[in-house]
C-alpha positions in Angstrom: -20.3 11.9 24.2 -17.6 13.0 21.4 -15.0 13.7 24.1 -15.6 10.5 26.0 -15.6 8.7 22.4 -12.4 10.5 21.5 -10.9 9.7 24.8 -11.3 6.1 23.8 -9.7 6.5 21.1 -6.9 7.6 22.1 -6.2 5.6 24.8 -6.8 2.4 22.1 -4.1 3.7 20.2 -1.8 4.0 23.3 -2.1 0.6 24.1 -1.8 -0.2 20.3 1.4 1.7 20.1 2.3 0.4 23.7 1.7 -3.2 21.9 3.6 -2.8 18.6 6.6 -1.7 20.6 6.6 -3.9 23.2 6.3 -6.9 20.6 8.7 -5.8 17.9 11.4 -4.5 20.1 14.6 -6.3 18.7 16.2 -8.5 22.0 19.2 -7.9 19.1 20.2 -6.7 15.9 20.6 -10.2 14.6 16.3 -11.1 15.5 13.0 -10.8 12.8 12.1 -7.7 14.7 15.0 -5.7 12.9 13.9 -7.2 10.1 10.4 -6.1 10.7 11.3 -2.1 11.0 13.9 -2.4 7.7 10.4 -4.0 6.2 8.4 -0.7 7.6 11.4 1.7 6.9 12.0 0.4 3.1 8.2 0.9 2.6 8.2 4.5 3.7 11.6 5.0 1.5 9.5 3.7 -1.8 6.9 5.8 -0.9 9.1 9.7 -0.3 11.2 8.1 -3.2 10.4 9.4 -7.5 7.4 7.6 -8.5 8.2 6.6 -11.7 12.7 6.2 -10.2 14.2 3.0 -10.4 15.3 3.5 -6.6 11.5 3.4 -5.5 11.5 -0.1 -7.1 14.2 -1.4 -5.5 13.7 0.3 -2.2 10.2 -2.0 -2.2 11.4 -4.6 -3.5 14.2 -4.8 -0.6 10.7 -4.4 1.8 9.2 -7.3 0.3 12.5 -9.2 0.8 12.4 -8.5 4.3 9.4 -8.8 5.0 9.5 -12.3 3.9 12.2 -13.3 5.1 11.1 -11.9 8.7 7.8 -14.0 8.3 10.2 -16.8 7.6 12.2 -16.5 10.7 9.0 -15.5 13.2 6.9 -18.7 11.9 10.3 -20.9 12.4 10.4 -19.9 15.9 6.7 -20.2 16.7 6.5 -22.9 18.3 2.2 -23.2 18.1 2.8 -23.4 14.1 2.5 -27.5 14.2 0.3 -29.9 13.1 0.7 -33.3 14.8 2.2 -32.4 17.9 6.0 -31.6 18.4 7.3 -34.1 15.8 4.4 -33.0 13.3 4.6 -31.1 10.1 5.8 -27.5 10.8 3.3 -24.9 9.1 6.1 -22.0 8.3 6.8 -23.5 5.2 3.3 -22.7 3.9 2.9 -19.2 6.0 6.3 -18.4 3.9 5.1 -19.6 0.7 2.1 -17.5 0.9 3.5 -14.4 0.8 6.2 -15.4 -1.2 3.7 -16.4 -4.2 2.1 -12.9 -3.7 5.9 -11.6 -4.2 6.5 -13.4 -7.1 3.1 -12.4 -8.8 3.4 -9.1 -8.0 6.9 -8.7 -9.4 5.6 -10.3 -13.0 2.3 -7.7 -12.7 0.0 -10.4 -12.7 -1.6 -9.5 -9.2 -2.1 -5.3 -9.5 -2.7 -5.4 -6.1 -5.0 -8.0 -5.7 -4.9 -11.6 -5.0 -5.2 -13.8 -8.7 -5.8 -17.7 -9.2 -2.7 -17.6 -9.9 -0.9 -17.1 -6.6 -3.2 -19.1 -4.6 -2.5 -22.2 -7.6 1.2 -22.2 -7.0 1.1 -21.3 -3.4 1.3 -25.3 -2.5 4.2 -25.7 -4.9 6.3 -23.4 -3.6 5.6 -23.9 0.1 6.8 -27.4 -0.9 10.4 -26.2 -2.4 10.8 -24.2 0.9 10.6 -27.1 2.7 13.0 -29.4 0.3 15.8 -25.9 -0.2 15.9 -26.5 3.6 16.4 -30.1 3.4 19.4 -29.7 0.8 21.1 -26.9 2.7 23.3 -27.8 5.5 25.1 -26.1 8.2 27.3 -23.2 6.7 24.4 -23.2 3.7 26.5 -25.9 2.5 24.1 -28.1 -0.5 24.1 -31.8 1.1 22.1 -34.9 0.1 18.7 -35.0 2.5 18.4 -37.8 4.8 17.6 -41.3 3.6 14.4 -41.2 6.1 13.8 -37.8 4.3 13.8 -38.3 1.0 10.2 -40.6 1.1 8.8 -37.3 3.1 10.0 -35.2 0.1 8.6 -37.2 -2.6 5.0 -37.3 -0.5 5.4 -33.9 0.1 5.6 -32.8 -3.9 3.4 -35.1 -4.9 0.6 -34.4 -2.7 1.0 -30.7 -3.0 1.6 -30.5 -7.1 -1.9 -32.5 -6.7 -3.8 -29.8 -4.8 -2.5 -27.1 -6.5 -4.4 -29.0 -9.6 -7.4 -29.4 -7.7 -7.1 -25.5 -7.2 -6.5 -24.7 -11.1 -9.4 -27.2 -11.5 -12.3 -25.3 -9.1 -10.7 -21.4 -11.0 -11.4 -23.3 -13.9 -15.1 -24.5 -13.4 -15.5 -21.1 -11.7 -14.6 -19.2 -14.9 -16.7 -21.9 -16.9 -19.9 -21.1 -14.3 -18.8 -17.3 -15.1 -19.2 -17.9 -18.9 -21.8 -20.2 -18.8 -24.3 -20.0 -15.9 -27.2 -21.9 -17.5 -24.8 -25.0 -16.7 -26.3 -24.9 -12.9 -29.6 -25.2 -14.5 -28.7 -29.0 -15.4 -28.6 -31.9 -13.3 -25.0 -32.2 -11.8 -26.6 -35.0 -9.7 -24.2 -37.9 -11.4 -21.1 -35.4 -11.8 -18.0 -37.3 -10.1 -16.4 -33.6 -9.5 -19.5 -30.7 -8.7 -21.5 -31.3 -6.1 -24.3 -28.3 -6.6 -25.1 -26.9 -3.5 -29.1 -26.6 -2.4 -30.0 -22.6 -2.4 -33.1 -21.3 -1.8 -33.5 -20.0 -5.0 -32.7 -22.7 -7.7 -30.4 -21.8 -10.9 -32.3 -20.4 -14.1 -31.3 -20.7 -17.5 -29.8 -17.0 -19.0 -32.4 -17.7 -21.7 -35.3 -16.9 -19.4 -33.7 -14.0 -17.9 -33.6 -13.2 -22.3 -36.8 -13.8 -22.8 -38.0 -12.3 -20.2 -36.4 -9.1 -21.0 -37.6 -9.4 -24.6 -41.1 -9.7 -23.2 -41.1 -6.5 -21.8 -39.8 -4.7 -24.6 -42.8 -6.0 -26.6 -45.3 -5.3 -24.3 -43.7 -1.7 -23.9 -43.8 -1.4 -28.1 -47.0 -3.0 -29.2 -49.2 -1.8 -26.2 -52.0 0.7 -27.5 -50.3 0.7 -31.2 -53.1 0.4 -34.0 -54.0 -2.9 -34.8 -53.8 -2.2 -38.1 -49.9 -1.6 -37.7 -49.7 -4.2 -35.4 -50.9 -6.9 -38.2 -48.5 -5.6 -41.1 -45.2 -5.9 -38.3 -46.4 -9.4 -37.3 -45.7 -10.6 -40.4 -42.2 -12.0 -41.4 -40.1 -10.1 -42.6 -40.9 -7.0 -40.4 -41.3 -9.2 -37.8 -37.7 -11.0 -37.9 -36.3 -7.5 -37.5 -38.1 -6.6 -34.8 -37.3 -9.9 -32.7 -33.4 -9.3 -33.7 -33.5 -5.7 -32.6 -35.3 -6.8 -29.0 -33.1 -9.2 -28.8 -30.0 -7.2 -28.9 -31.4 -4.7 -26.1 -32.0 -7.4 -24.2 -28.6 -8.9 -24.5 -27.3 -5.0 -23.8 -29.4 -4.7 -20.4 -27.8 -7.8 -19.0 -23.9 -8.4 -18.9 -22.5 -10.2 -21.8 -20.9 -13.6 -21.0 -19.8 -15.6 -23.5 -22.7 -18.4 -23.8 -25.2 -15.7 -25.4 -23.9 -16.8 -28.4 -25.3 -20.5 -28.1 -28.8 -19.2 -27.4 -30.9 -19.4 -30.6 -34.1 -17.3 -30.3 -37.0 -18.1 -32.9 -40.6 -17.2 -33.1 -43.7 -18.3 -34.1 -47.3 -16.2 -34.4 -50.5 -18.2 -34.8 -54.3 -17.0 -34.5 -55.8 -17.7 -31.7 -59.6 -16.1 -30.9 -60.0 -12.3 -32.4 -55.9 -11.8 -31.9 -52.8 -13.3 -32.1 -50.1 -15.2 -29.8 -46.5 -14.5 -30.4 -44.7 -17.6 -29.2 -40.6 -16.9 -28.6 -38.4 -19.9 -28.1 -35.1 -19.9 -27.1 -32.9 -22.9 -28.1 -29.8 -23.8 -25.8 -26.9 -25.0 -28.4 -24.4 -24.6 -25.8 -22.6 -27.9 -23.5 -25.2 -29.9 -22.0 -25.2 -33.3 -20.1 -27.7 -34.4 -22.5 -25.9 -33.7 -26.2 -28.5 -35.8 -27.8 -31.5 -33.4 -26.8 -32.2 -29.9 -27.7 -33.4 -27.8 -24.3 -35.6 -24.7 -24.9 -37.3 -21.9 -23.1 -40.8 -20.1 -23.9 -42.5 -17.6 -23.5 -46.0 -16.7 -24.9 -47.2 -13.1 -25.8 -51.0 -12.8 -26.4 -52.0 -9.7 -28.5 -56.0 -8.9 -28.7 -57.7 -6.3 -30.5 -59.1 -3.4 -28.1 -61.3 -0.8 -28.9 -61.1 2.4 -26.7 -64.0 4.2 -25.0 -63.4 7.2 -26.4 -62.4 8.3 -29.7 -63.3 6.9 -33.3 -65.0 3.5 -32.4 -63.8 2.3 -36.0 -60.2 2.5 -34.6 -58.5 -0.4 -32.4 -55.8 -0.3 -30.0 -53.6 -3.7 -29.1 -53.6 -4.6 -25.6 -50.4 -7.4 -24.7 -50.1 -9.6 -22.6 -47.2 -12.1 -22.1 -47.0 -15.3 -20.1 -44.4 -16.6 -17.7 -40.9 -18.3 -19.4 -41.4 -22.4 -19.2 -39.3 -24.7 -19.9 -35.9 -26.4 -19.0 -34.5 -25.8 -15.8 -37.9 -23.9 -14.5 -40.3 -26.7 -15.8 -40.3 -29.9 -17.6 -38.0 -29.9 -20.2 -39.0 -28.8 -24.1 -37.4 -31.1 -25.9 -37.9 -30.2 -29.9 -37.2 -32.5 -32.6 -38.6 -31.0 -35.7 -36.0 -28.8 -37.9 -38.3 -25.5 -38.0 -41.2 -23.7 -36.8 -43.4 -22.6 -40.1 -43.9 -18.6 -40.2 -47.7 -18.1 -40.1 -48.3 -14.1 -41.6 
């Protein structure tokens, strides 16, 4: 079976070889196929050149060149690169401006080797100047005055494509805003005249539950089967606001900071309730909301009860923990709170 699947292999790469040759074989030296193989042999030049030399940057720089400008001259040609039929808009322009953004962005090191917001923002833009250089260079690359019949396609043409390249910034930006601040999906987008929020199977929560969630576990890990007695003297204030600012920071720590953990407020509240005690944590969203006028909050209820083990001193107690799901906005109805601050109960 591994001869017969390197057999196929190799004759793949015949006909792959076969291919490449067949369709970049210059008819000329004056074609985009020469163009083509001074793209491939500038490359490999760069490459066997000194690293850190400034011929290796020119040498790939002169690759790029050709390789755009081969691009260029293949997508003129094509004649399948219309839209509208013969007399439609030629697509070469944008094909060309493509790479070329990639070029440019490359050259001022915002790219690295990937593809940024940036190059895909200006991409329309400067497929647009290719199309009006070519409309103000005549025969002999002589600069003439475009067409009167033209000049109405130009204007169109720049206007429309200076306006998607702001509808592009515009979806980077709510992208890096969603990024930054993904409790914003929790809210109702419903009225928005720009997001539409698409249906998923798994609605958007808040961060703040994923916080409280995490700070949940953490207390169930700490107070489960500590004394009671201890239990009691960390519950009340003072020890207790450390030990809800220290949970809080591991949980922040577990997940991956963004920058709206700093408009989630966590308080606490303990009150009696039957032979233990219930440790409410609330966290408050301060950040943008549709709503400005109402305070959204999250919840989460820990129930602590006095337990006394089977075996062992039957005058000592154990605490057993148990905490509640998160409720709240974006999972239930909303908690809207009005009142300034939750009293401390030791």
């Amino acid at each position: 079976m591994k001869f017969f699947g390197n057999l196929i292999k190799l004759i793949a790469e015949i006909f792959l070889v076969k291919w490449l040759l067949n369709t970049f074989k210059p008819p000329g030296f004056f074609s985009w196929q020469t163009l083509f193989w001074l793209s491939i042999f500038s490359y490999f030049m760069s490459v066997l050149a000194n690293s850190s030399g400034l011929g290796r940057h020119f040498l790939a720089n002169m690759g790029w060149l050709f390789l755009i400008l081969m691009v260029a001259w293949w997508a003129s040609t094509a004649k399948d690169l219309k839209i509208g039929g013969p007399n439609g808009i030629h697509l070469a322009p944008w094909i060309t401006g493509a790479l070329l953004s990639v070029y440019i962005f490359e050259i001022l090191g915002s790219n690295r080797g990937q593809i940024t917001p940036e190059t895909i923002i200006f991409w329309p833009i400067i497929s647009a100047l290719l199309v009006a250089i070519a409309l103000f260079v005549g025969e002999g690359f002589k600069l003439t005055a475009p067409p009167p019949d033209k000049r109405q396609f130009l204007v169109i043409l720049l206007g429309t494509q200076v306006l998607l390249s702001c509808w592009l910034q515009f979806y980077f930006v709510v992208q890096n805003w969603l990024e930054q601040y993904p409790s914003m999906l929790a809210d109702d987008l419903s009225e928005s005249a720009f997001l539409v929020k698409l249906e998923s199977p798994q609605s958007a929560r808040p961060r703040g539950a994923a916080i409280l969630d995490l700070m949940g576990s953490e207390l169930e890990k700490q107070f489960r089967d500590m004394p009671w007695s201890q239990v009691e003297r960390v519950l009340l204030p003072e020890e207790r606001n450390k030990l809800i600012n220290e949970v809080k920071q591991k949980a922040q720590q577990i997940i991956a900071p963004v920058e709206e953990d700093k408009y989630w407020e966590i308080t606490d509240k303990v009150s009696s309730q039957g032979s233990g005690y219930n440790l409410e944590l609330r966290a408050i969203w301060q950040g943008p909301r549709l709503k400005p006028q109402q305070e959204y909050s999250l919840a989460k209820s820990c129930q602590m009860t006095q337990v006394f083990p089977q075996t062992g001193n039957a005058n000592s107690s154990v605490t057993n923990v148990e905490c509640g799901p998160v409720r709240g906005w974006g999972i239930g109805n909303p908690v809207v709170i009005n009142i300034p601050k939750i009293p401390d109960i030791p």
